[in-house]
């Protein structure tokens, strides 16, 4: 099970297909992946808190786009 599957209920292949259909969704997903990588690197508590807040916002945007695209 991939991270996408755990978090959003979709397989990675489904996310890839949706990203190809919607440029904005692709950009949001790219930002989400970059922020996850930054969080994995670690840092000070304030930085990690900011990243977690940003990730939460991006997750909301992803869910909104998935609903709009009919994937949820």
PDB file of C-alpha atoms in Angstrom, residues 20-65:
ATOM      1  CA  UNK A  20      -2.112  14.075 -16.300  1.00  0.00           C
ATOM      2  CA  UNK A  21      -5.691  15.333 -16.636  1.00  0.00           C
ATOM      3  CA  UNK A  22      -5.367  18.422 -14.453  1.00  0.00           C
ATOM      4  CA  UNK A  23      -2.330  20.717 -14.429  1.00  0.00           C
ATOM      5  CA  UNK A  24      -3.332  22.465 -11.201  1.00  0.00           C
ATOM      6  CA  UNK A  25      -3.831  19.135  -9.433  1.00  0.00           C
ATOM      7  CA  UNK A  26      -0.412  18.024 -10.667  1.00  0.00           C
ATOM      8  CA  UNK A  27       1.201  21.165  -9.241  1.00  0.00           C
ATOM      9  CA  UNK A  28      -0.511  20.695  -5.865  1.00  0.00           C
ATOM     10  CA  UNK A  29       0.658  17.064  -5.763  1.00  0.00           C
ATOM     11  CA  UNK A  30       4.203  18.102  -6.660  1.00  0.00           C
ATOM     12  CA  UNK A  31       4.209  20.680  -3.841  1.00  0.00           C
ATOM     13  CA  UNK A  32       2.855  18.035  -1.457  1.00  0.00           C
ATOM     14  CA  UNK A  33       5.640  15.605  -2.371  1.00  0.00           C
ATOM     15  CA  UNK A  34       8.313  18.290  -1.917  1.00  0.00           C
ATOM     16  CA  UNK A  35       6.949  19.231   1.507  1.00  0.00           C
ATOM     17  CA  UNK A  36       6.879  15.558   2.569  1.00  0.00           C
ATOM     18  CA  UNK A  37      10.533  15.241   1.550  1.00  0.00           C
ATOM     19  CA  UNK A  38      11.417  18.353   3.558  1.00  0.00           C
ATOM     20  CA  UNK A  39       9.561  17.035   6.599  1.00  0.00           C
ATOM     21  CA  UNK A  40      11.429  13.723   6.336  1.00  0.00           C
ATOM     22  CA  UNK A  41      14.755  15.597   6.437  1.00  0.00           C
ATOM     23  CA  UNK A  42      13.838  17.014   9.797  1.00  0.00           C
ATOM     24  CA  UNK A  43      14.734  20.354  11.237  1.00  0.00           C
ATOM     25  CA  UNK A  44      13.829  22.505  14.161  1.00  0.00           C
ATOM     26  CA  UNK A  45      10.415  22.224  15.772  1.00  0.00           C
ATOM     27  CA  UNK A  46       9.117  25.526  14.370  1.00  0.00           C
ATOM     28  CA  UNK A  47      10.095  24.533  10.819  1.00  0.00           C
ATOM     29  CA  UNK A  48       8.477  21.120  11.186  1.00  0.00           C
ATOM     30  CA  UNK A  49       5.339  22.743  12.579  1.00  0.00           C
ATOM     31  CA  UNK A  50       5.160  25.091   9.580  1.00  0.00           C
ATOM     32  CA  UNK A  51       5.660  22.157   7.207  1.00  0.00           C
ATOM     33  CA  UNK A  52       2.941  20.138   8.926  1.00  0.00           C
ATOM     34  CA  UNK A  53       0.549  23.078   8.586  1.00  0.00           C
ATOM     35  CA  UNK A  54       1.428  23.473   4.909  1.00  0.00           C
ATOM     36  CA  UNK A  55       0.936  19.739   4.315  1.00  0.00           C
ATOM     37  CA  UNK A  56      -2.457  19.880   5.978  1.00  0.00           C
ATOM     38  CA  UNK A  57      -3.518  22.672   3.638  1.00  0.00           C
ATOM     39  CA  UNK A  58      -2.225  20.805   0.594  1.00  0.00           C
ATOM     40  CA  UNK A  59      -4.061  17.655   1.692  1.00  0.00           C
ATOM     41  CA  UNK A  60      -7.264  19.685   1.800  1.00  0.00           C
ATOM     42  CA  UNK A  61      -6.608  20.996  -1.711  1.00  0.00           C
ATOM     43  CA  UNK A  62      -5.879  17.484  -2.978  1.00  0.00           C
ATOM     44  CA  UNK A  63      -9.111  16.160  -1.468  1.00  0.00           C
ATOM     45  CA  UNK A  64     -11.058  19.050  -3.003  1.00  0.00           C
ATOM     46  CA  UNK A  65      -9.591  18.320  -6.442  1.00  0.00           C
TER      47      UNK A  65
END
